[in-house]
Short mmCIF file of C-alpha atoms in Angstrom, two decimals:
data_model
loop_
_atom_site.label_atom_id
_atom_site.label_comp_id
_atom_site.label_asym_id
_atom_site.label_seq_id
_atom_site.Cartn_x
_atom_site.Cartn_y
_atom_site.Cartn_z
CA UNK A 1 -16.93 -0.15 24.75
CA UNK A 2 -20.55 0.29 23.72
CA UNK A 3 -21.12 0.60 20.00
CA UNK A 4 -24.34 2.59 20.17
CA UNK A 5 -24.20 6.32 20.68
CA UNK A 6 -23.97 7.28 24.33
CA UNK A 7 -26.88 9.00 26.07
CA UNK A 8 -25.60 11.29 28.81
CA UNK A 9 -28.29 13.08 30.83
CA UNK A 10 -30.59 12.88 27.81
CA UNK A 11 -34.31 12.79 28.58
CA UNK A 12 -36.38 10.87 26.07
CA UNK A 13 -33.83 11.36 23.28
CA UNK A 14 -35.88 14.31 22.00
CA UNK A 15 -34.89 17.95 21.53
CA UNK A 16 -35.56 19.91 24.69
CA UNK A 17 -38.65 22.10 24.84
CA UNK A 18 -37.28 24.14 27.75
CA UNK A 19 -36.46 27.81 27.21
CA UNK A 20 -32.70 27.97 26.49
CA UNK A 21 -30.61 29.64 29.18
CA UNK A 22 -27.19 31.27 28.91
CA UNK A 23 -24.60 28.70 27.92
CA UNK A 24 -20.94 28.84 26.98
CA UNK A 25 -19.23 25.99 25.17
CA UNK A 26 -15.51 25.61 25.83
CA UNK A 27 -13.42 23.53 23.44
CA UNK A 28 -9.83 22.49 24.03
CA UNK A 29 -7.65 20.41 21.75
CA UNK A 30 -4.18 19.37 20.68
CA UNK A 31 -2.96 19.35 24.30
CA UNK A 32 -0.02 17.20 23.12
CA UNK A 33 0.97 16.18 26.65
CA UNK A 34 1.15 19.77 27.93
CA UNK A 35 -0.56 19.00 31.23
CA UNK A 36 1.25 21.93 32.82
CA UNK A 37 3.74 24.53 31.50
CA UNK A 38 7.20 23.16 32.19
CA UNK A 39 8.23 26.36 33.94
CA UNK A 40 11.51 26.96 32.10
CA UNK A 41 10.37 30.49 31.38
CA UNK A 42 7.80 32.67 33.09
CA UNK A 43 5.60 33.54 30.13
CA UNK A 44 4.44 30.06 29.12
CA UNK A 45 0.74 29.46 28.52
CA UNK A 46 -1.63 26.53 28.80
CA UNK A 47 -2.01 23.61 31.16
CA UNK A 48 -4.97 21.96 32.83
CA UNK A 49 -4.52 23.97 36.02
CA UNK A 50 -5.33 27.19 34.18
CA UNK A 51 -7.98 25.47 32.09
CA UNK A 52 -9.68 24.44 35.31
CA UNK A 53 -9.62 27.99 36.67
CA UNK A 54 -11.03 29.41 33.44
CA UNK A 55 -13.94 26.97 33.37
CA UNK A 56 -14.67 27.42 37.08
CA UNK A 57 -14.88 31.19 36.57
CA UNK A 58 -17.22 30.72 33.61
CA UNK A 59 -19.54 28.52 35.65
CA UNK A 60 -20.17 31.44 37.98
CA UNK A 61 -21.69 33.31 35.03
CA UNK A 62 -23.87 30.56 33.54
CA UNK A 63 -23.89 26.98 32.34
CA UNK A 64 -20.81 25.55 30.63
CA UNK A 65 -20.40 22.66 28.21
CA UNK A 66 -16.80 21.48 27.92
CA UNK A 67 -15.47 19.32 25.06
CA UNK A 68 -12.05 18.33 23.70
CA UNK A 69 -11.22 17.92 20.00
CA UNK A 70 -8.47 15.33 20.59
CA UNK A 71 -4.71 15.12 20.33
CA UNK A 72 -4.13 14.97 24.08
CA UNK A 73 -0.92 12.91 24.00
CA UNK A 74 2.51 13.53 22.49
CA UNK A 75 3.64 9.93 21.91
CA UNK A 76 2.69 6.34 22.64
CA UNK A 77 5.37 5.21 25.10
CA UNK A 78 4.66 4.26 28.71
CA UNK A 79 5.42 7.81 29.84
CA UNK A 80 2.91 9.17 27.34
CA UNK A 81 0.25 6.72 28.53
CA UNK A 82 0.63 7.83 32.13
CA UNK A 83 0.39 11.47 31.10
CA UNK A 84 -2.56 10.86 28.77
CA UNK A 85 -4.47 9.19 31.58
CA UNK A 86 -3.66 12.09 33.90
CA UNK A 87 -4.97 14.52 31.28
CA UNK A 88 -8.18 12.50 30.95
CA UNK A 89 -8.52 12.45 34.75
CA UNK A 90 -8.19 16.23 34.69
CA UNK A 91 -10.81 16.53 31.97
CA UNK A 92 -13.13 14.31 33.99
CA UNK A 93 -12.85 16.75 36.88
CA UNK A 94 -13.97 19.44 34.43
CA UNK A 95 -17.05 17.36 33.50
CA UNK A 96 -15.93 16.92 29.90
CA UNK A 97 -18.93 15.98 27.76
CA UNK A 98 -16.88 14.33 25.01
CA UNK A 99 -13.24 13.76 24.09
CA UNK A 100 -12.69 13.15 20.40
CA UNK A 101 -10.12 10.62 19.23
CA UNK A 102 -7.31 12.44 17.46
CA UNK A 103 -4.14 11.18 15.88
CA UNK A 104 -2.32 10.74 19.19
CA UNK A 105 -5.19 8.73 20.63
CA UNK A 106 -5.36 6.37 17.65
CA UNK A 107 -1.62 5.70 17.99
CA UNK A 108 -2.30 4.05 21.36
CA UNK A 109 -4.47 1.37 19.76
CA UNK A 110 -8.07 0.31 20.28
CA UNK A 111 -7.47 -2.13 23.14
CA UNK A 112 -5.73 0.44 25.29
CA UNK A 113 -8.34 3.10 24.51
CA UNK A 114 -11.12 0.77 25.63
CA UNK A 115 -9.34 0.14 28.94
CA UNK A 116 -8.60 3.79 29.64
CA UNK A 117 -12.15 4.83 28.76
CA UNK A 118 -13.51 2.26 31.19
CA UNK A 119 -11.20 3.43 33.97
CA UNK A 120 -11.52 7.18 33.55
CA UNK A 121 -15.15 7.13 32.37
CA UNK A 122 -14.35 9.95 29.97
CA UNK A 123 -16.71 9.73 26.95
CA UNK A 124 -14.44 9.06 23.96
CA UNK A 125 -16.08 9.65 20.58
CA UNK A 126 -15.27 8.88 16.96
CA UNK A 127 -17.67 8.08 14.16
CA UNK A 128 -15.06 7.25 11.53
CA UNK A 129 -12.24 5.37 13.31
CA UNK A 130 -12.77 1.63 13.07
CA UNK A 131 -11.06 -1.68 13.59
CA UNK A 132 -9.95 -3.55 10.50
CA UNK A 133 -13.06 -5.75 10.77
CA UNK A 134 -15.29 -2.66 10.75
CA UNK A 135 -16.01 -2.56 14.47
CA UNK A 136 -16.16 0.82 16.17
CA UNK A 137 -13.54 1.72 18.76
CA UNK A 138 -15.58 4.49 20.40
CA UNK A 139 -19.12 5.77 20.46
CA UNK A 140 -19.78 7.76 17.28
CA UNK A 141 -21.58 10.46 19.26
CA UNK A 142 -22.85 11.45 22.68
CA UNK A 143 -25.98 13.35 23.61
CA UNK A 144 -26.26 15.70 26.54
CA UNK A 145 -28.81 18.22 27.79
CA UNK A 146 -27.52 21.55 28.93
CA UNK A 147 -29.21 24.91 29.48
CA UNK A 148 -32.47 23.88 27.81
CA UNK A 149 -30.76 22.43 24.73
CA UNK A 150 -30.11 18.88 23.59
CA UNK A 151 -26.65 18.52 22.06
CA UNK A 152 -25.45 15.77 19.76
CA UNK A 153 -21.65 15.74 19.84
CA UNK A 154 -20.03 13.77 17.02
CA UNK A 155 -16.33 12.94 16.74
CA UNK A 156 -14.26 12.60 13.58
CA UNK A 157 -10.55 12.28 12.75
CA UNK A 158 -8.52 12.73 9.57
CA UNK A 159 -7.70 9.61 7.51
CA UNK A 160 -4.11 10.88 7.70
CA UNK A 161 -3.96 9.33 11.18
CA UNK A 162 -5.03 5.80 10.24
CA UNK A 163 -2.77 3.04 11.60
CA UNK A 164 -2.05 -0.51 10.52
CA UNK A 165 -4.82 -1.69 12.86
CA UNK A 166 -7.26 1.21 12.71
CA UNK A 167 -8.97 2.35 9.52
CA UNK A 168 -10.44 5.82 9.18
CA UNK A 169 -13.47 6.44 6.98
CA UNK A 170 -13.92 9.69 5.00
CA UNK A 171 -15.01 12.29 7.60
CA UNK A 172 -17.91 13.93 5.76
CA UNK A 173 -19.66 10.69 4.85
CA UNK A 174 -19.14 9.32 8.36
CA UNK A 175 -20.62 12.40 10.02
CA UNK A 176 -23.59 12.42 7.67
CA UNK A 177 -24.27 8.76 8.35
CA UNK A 178 -24.13 9.35 12.09
CA UNK A 179 -26.44 12.36 12.17
CA UNK A 180 -28.90 10.63 9.87
CA UNK A 181 -29.32 7.98 12.56
CA UNK A 182 -29.83 10.74 15.16
CA UNK A 183 -32.40 12.75 13.22
CA UNK A 184 -34.96 14.33 15.54
CA UNK A 185 -32.97 13.55 18.68
CA UNK A 186 -31.10 16.82 19.10
CA UNK A 187 -31.45 20.53 18.47
CA UNK A 188 -27.75 21.49 18.41
CA UNK A 189 -25.10 19.56 16.47
CA UNK A 190 -21.44 19.86 17.50
CA UNK A 191 -18.76 18.12 15.42
CA UNK A 192 -15.37 17.63 17.06
CA UNK A 193 -12.98 17.28 14.14
CA UNK A 194 -9.30 16.43 14.53
CA UNK A 195 -8.38 17.58 11.03
CA UNK A 196 -5.64 19.73 9.47
CA UNK A 197 -6.95 23.19 8.65
CA UNK A 198 -7.80 22.64 4.95
CA UNK A 199 -9.77 19.50 5.83
CA UNK A 200 -11.42 21.24 8.78
CA UNK A 201 -12.66 24.14 6.68
CA UNK A 202 -13.78 21.81 3.90
CA UNK A 203 -15.84 19.80 6.38
CA UNK A 204 -17.49 22.95 7.71
CA UNK A 205 -18.24 24.17 4.18
CA UNK A 206 -19.97 20.92 3.31
CA UNK A 207 -21.82 20.29 6.56
CA UNK A 208 -24.47 23.00 6.92
CA UNK A 209 -26.34 20.68 9.28
CA UNK A 210 -23.72 21.37 11.96
CA UNK A 211 -24.03 24.30 14.32
CA UNK A 212 -20.37 24.03 15.34
CA UNK A 213 -17.31 22.34 13.82
CA UNK A 214 -14.47 22.47 16.33
CA UNK A 215 -11.03 21.11 15.66
CA UNK A 216 -7.30 21.07 15.60
CA UNK A 217 -4.45 20.66 14.91
CA UNK A 218 -4.25 23.70 12.68
CA UNK A 219 -0.84 25.21 13.46
CA UNK A 220 -2.42 28.46 14.58
CA UNK A 221 -5.82 28.60 16.23
CA UNK A 222 -8.69 29.30 13.85
CA UNK A 223 -10.80 32.20 15.08
CA UNK A 224 -14.52 31.42 15.28
CA UNK A 225 -15.75 32.05 11.75
CA UNK A 226 -19.09 31.47 10.09
CA UNK A 227 -18.88 29.28 6.99
CA UNK A 228 -22.46 29.53 5.88
CA UNK A 229 -24.69 28.51 8.80
CA UNK A 230 -21.84 26.66 10.53
CA UNK A 231 -19.39 28.22 12.99
CA UNK A 232 -15.90 26.74 12.72
CA UNK A 233 -13.02 27.23 15.17
CA UNK A 234 -9.98 25.38 16.43
CA UNK A 235 -8.05 25.28 19.68
CA UNK A 236 -4.51 24.09 19.23
CA UNK A 237 -0.81 24.50 20.13
CA UNK A 238 -0.48 22.28 23.21
CA UNK A 239 -3.83 23.41 24.57
CA UNK A 240 -2.49 26.90 25.20
CA UNK A 241 -5.53 28.34 23.46
CA UNK A 242 -9.16 27.37 23.89
CA UNK A 243 -12.26 28.19 21.88
CA UNK A 244 -14.97 29.93 23.92
CA UNK A 245 -18.34 29.97 22.19
CA UNK A 246 -21.58 31.59 23.30
CA UNK A 247 -24.87 29.91 22.45
CA UNK A 248 -27.51 32.03 20.72
CA UNK A 249 -29.92 33.82 23.03
CA UNK A 250 -33.19 35.64 22.44
CA UNK A 251 -33.67 36.63 18.82
CA UNK A 252 -30.15 35.58 17.86
CA UNK A 253 -29.92 32.32 15.94
CA UNK A 254 -26.16 32.00 15.55
CA UNK A 255 -23.26 31.09 17.78
CA UNK A 256 -20.44 33.52 18.38
CA UNK A 257 -17.15 33.28 20.19
CA UNK A 258 -13.45 33.93 20.60
CA UNK A 259 -10.11 32.26 21.18
CA UNK A 260 -8.65 32.69 24.67
CA UNK A 261 -4.99 32.22 25.57
CA UNK A 262 -4.51 30.58 28.96
CA UNK A 263 -1.69 32.81 30.10
CA UNK A 264 -0.46 33.93 33.51
CA UNK A 265 -3.67 35.84 34.15
CA UNK A 266 -5.23 32.53 35.17
CA UNK A 267 -4.17 30.93 38.42
CA UNK A 268 -3.97 27.26 39.35
CA UNK A 269 -7.17 25.35 40.01
CA UNK A 270 -6.93 23.38 43.27
CA UNK A 271 -8.50 20.18 41.93
CA UNK A 272 -6.28 20.21 38.87
CA UNK A 273 -3.24 20.79 41.09
CA UNK A 274 -4.20 17.71 43.10
CA UNK A 275 -4.52 15.77 39.85
CA UNK A 276 -1.06 16.93 38.75
CA UNK A 277 0.39 15.92 42.11
CA UNK A 278 -1.19 12.47 41.78
CA UNK A 279 0.43 12.14 38.36
CA UNK A 280 3.81 13.10 39.83
CA UNK A 281 3.36 10.46 42.54
CA UNK A 282 2.94 7.83 39.82
CA UNK A 283 6.02 9.08 37.98
CA UNK A 284 7.99 9.04 41.23
CA UNK A 285 7.04 5.43 41.86
CA UNK A 286 7.83 4.34 38.31
CA UNK A 287 11.16 6.21 37.96
CA UNK A 288 10.96 5.78 34.19
CA UNK A 289 14.00 5.30 31.97
CA UNK A 290 14.55 7.09 28.65
CA UNK A 291 13.61 3.85 26.87
CA UNK A 292 10.12 4.19 28.36
CA UNK A 293 9.58 7.62 26.78
CA UNK A 294 9.28 9.06 23.27
CA UNK A 295 12.12 11.53 23.79
CA UNK A 296 15.06 9.46 22.60
CA UNK A 297 15.97 8.83 18.98
CA UNK A 298 17.01 5.32 18.06
CA UNK A 299 20.78 4.99 17.91
CA UNK A 300 22.58 2.77 15.40
CA UNK A 301 22.51 -0.85 16.45
CA UNK A 302 26.24 -0.69 17.16
CA UNK A 303 27.43 2.87 17.94
CA UNK A 304 31.20 3.43 17.99
CA UNK A 305 32.83 1.77 20.98
CA UNK A 306 34.02 5.06 22.46
CA UNK A 307 30.66 6.78 22.02
CA UNK A 308 29.81 6.56 25.70
CA UNK A 309 29.32 9.04 28.52
CA UNK A 310 32.37 9.05 30.78
CA UNK A 311 31.09 11.46 33.44
CA UNK A 312 32.25 14.88 34.61
CA UNK A 313 34.88 13.46 36.93
CA UNK A 314 36.74 12.09 33.91
CA UNK A 315 37.14 15.60 32.52
CA UNK A 316 38.61 17.21 35.62
CA UNK A 317 42.08 15.67 35.44
CA UNK A 318 43.00 17.63 32.32
CA UNK A 319 40.44 20.43 32.46
CA UNK A 320 40.56 21.65 36.06
CA UNK A 321 39.97 25.32 35.28
CA UNK A 322 37.08 24.59 32.94
CA UNK A 323 35.51 22.25 35.47
CA UNK A 324 35.72 24.95 38.13
CA UNK A 325 33.98 27.39 35.80
CA UNK A 326 31.32 24.76 35.19
CA UNK A 327 30.82 24.22 38.94
CA UNK A 328 29.97 27.90 39.27
CA UNK A 329 27.53 27.88 36.35
CA UNK A 330 23.77 27.29 36.34
CA UNK A 331 24.35 24.16 34.26
CA UNK A 332 25.96 22.51 37.27
CA UNK A 333 22.84 23.16 39.34
CA UNK A 334 20.17 22.51 36.73
CA UNK A 335 18.65 19.63 38.69
CA UNK A 336 17.85 21.88 41.65
CA UNK A 337 15.47 23.92 39.51
CA UNK A 338 13.41 20.74 39.08
CA UNK A 339 13.44 19.60 42.69
CA UNK A 340 12.17 23.03 43.72
CA UNK A 341 8.84 22.26 42.02
CA UNK A 342 8.75 18.46 42.23
CA UNK A 343 9.33 18.17 38.48
CA UNK A 344 12.46 16.04 38.87
CA UNK A 345 10.23 12.96 38.49
CA UNK A 346 9.06 14.08 35.04
CA UNK A 347 10.96 12.59 32.10
CA UNK A 348 10.04 15.57 29.93
CA UNK A 349 12.08 17.78 32.26
CA UNK A 350 14.83 15.25 32.96
CA UNK A 351 15.99 15.16 29.36
CA UNK A 352 17.33 18.74 29.55
CA UNK A 353 18.49 18.68 33.17
CA UNK A 354 20.70 15.59 33.08
CA UNK A 355 23.81 14.41 31.26
CA UNK A 356 23.57 11.98 28.36
CA UNK A 357 19.84 11.34 28.63
CA UNK A 358 19.17 8.18 26.65
CA UNK A 359 22.75 7.90 25.36
CA UNK A 360 25.20 5.05 26.06
CA UNK A 361 26.50 5.45 29.60
CA UNK A 362 24.22 8.43 30.16
CA UNK A 363 21.37 9.18 32.53
CA UNK A 364 19.06 6.21 33.05
CA UNK A 365 16.94 7.11 36.07
CA UNK A 366 17.08 8.95 39.38
CA UNK A 367 17.79 5.74 41.26
CA UNK A 368 20.22 4.16 38.79
CA UNK A 369 22.36 7.17 37.80
CA UNK A 370 22.09 9.92 40.43
CA UNK A 371 25.60 11.09 39.52
CA UNK A 372 24.41 12.15 36.07
CA UNK A 373 21.88 14.76 37.11
CA UNK A 374 22.65 18.36 36.07
CA UNK A 375 23.87 19.57 32.69
CA UNK A 376 27.40 18.21 32.56
CA UNK A 377 30.29 18.52 30.13
CA UNK A 378 29.00 15.81 27.82
CA UNK A 379 25.60 17.43 27.47
CA UNK A 380 27.32 19.80 25.04
CA UNK A 381 30.47 17.93 24.02
CA UNK A 382 28.82 14.54 23.59
CA UNK A 383 29.67 11.07 24.95
CA UNK A 384 33.44 11.33 25.33
CA UNK A 385 34.87 8.05 26.57
CA UNK A 386 36.97 7.80 23.40
CA UNK A 387 38.48 11.21 24.16
CA UNK A 388 39.18 10.28 27.78
CA UNK A 389 41.00 7.15 26.69
CA UNK A 390 42.84 8.89 23.83
CA UNK A 391 43.01 12.70 24.26
CA UNK A 392 44.01 13.19 20.63
CA UNK A 393 40.54 11.95 19.64
CA UNK A 394 38.12 14.85 19.59
CA UNK A 395 35.00 14.81 21.72
CA UNK A 396 31.94 13.39 19.97
CA UNK A 397 30.30 16.74 19.29
CA UNK A 398 33.49 18.79 18.88
CA UNK A 399 32.36 20.16 15.53
CA UNK A 400 28.78 20.78 16.60
CA UNK A 401 28.81 21.71 20.29
CA UNK A 402 27.11 25.01 19.48
CA UNK A 403 24.19 23.16 17.91
CA UNK A 404 23.60 21.18 21.09
CA UNK A 405 22.48 24.33 22.89
CA UNK A 406 19.28 24.71 20.90
CA UNK A 407 18.12 21.17 21.62
CA UNK A 408 17.08 22.49 25.03
CA UNK A 409 17.33 26.26 24.65
CA UNK A 410 14.57 26.22 22.05
CA UNK A 411 11.86 28.80 21.42
CA UNK A 412 9.44 27.08 23.79
CA UNK A 413 11.72 26.77 26.80
CA UNK A 414 14.22 29.57 26.28
CA UNK A 415 12.67 32.24 24.03
CA UNK A 416 15.35 34.82 24.84
CA UNK A 417 18.25 32.53 24.02
CA UNK A 418 21.04 34.20 22.12
CA UNK A 419 24.14 32.09 21.65
CA UNK A 420 26.58 34.99 21.76
CA UNK A 421 25.16 36.35 25.01
CA UNK A 422 24.69 32.99 26.72
CA UNK A 423 28.15 31.76 25.73
CA UNK A 424 29.69 34.59 27.70
CA UNK A 425 28.14 33.13 30.84
CA UNK A 426 29.96 29.80 30.42
CA UNK A 427 32.98 30.69 28.26
CA UNK A 428 35.69 28.05 28.73
CA UNK A 429 38.36 26.15 26.81
CA UNK A 430 40.38 29.31 26.26
CA UNK A 431 43.56 28.17 28.00
CA UNK A 432 45.95 25.83 26.11
CA UNK A 433 46.11 23.40 28.98
CA UNK A 434 42.35 23.08 29.07
CA UNK A 435 41.77 23.14 25.33
CA UNK A 436 43.69 19.94 24.69
CA UNK A 437 40.83 18.14 22.96
CA UNK A 438 39.56 20.93 20.75
#
């Protein structure tokens, strides 16, 4: 990866003398692997398909400059790498001018980042993330001409995200050092800052040279706000919200903008849908196991011998009535909701639509354990081989079955979940003959 700052469509490295035209800058960030809403509920926001539609609509009104503040991945396993690359491919289709290295990106390591940057040709930027020997792992800044303006786009990340192989310099000093080297070569300075909110605001307060400081993750999005001459904003929360900023025109000398939620009002962009489909093709071919994802907690080196998924068929001998009730429930057909959209290849979805995902004897992959698709008995009662072999032994989660519900029926995927109401849909274990274990 080149160590000098990258010149993208920059003529003569001098501020443009052209009359500025209408321009909108769009900043995304903190996508956290949310390439598309999972679809568990109808009112979910975000995703690159809607992001693509929003930007395409904006381009019909004037020029657009698109940037990302970082945090595109949600882990560093093989699954996360495939998704991160698909997100970068999607950003490339949107002509992203710069993608800042956030905490998730640094977790992948410098070698991988260099390879993915070379393949995707997405301009990664960071002026303060370095190798232990001091070498840069990305260009500190990029320059691009757009709508009669020359932009310098600098990337910075919080020292909180340093790793054992990547050091992170203090953000303010790093940005100042970078822009000092670029003096006279731009007329608009944009700083992409992957910083927690207090650090983000502090940077904006102490960097009056910057026209825009755009960041995340900040918990909630930060509305575009002037901190002295600098406009600060953040787009966060799985990329569900984006910052939309209008460049000054005419007598105006300041930027202005808003935060936009990418909700159902925005349809699916065709190119981004093709990119999503290509990602699903890769997942289909790989048929990843739970061990190749970041979704499974490490179990003790030697879990109890009977802590193993036995399968639904093992329950039926003693619990015929309960098993019949289960067969008629939505849990028993959970896998079909994935196959209807092609999402059965996605590990993120598999974890809540299979039995024993990542647990001993549980779901491994579509090809290896097709009998463990759907939400079976042990999804709630826990790996129960010990109970099958000795019915007087309670099922693994006998004292906490209720708590298992919210691992999947969380606020994101099941916002209307109410245990009392939902339990009535699957009530079982009420007959003595079928309540033997509990």
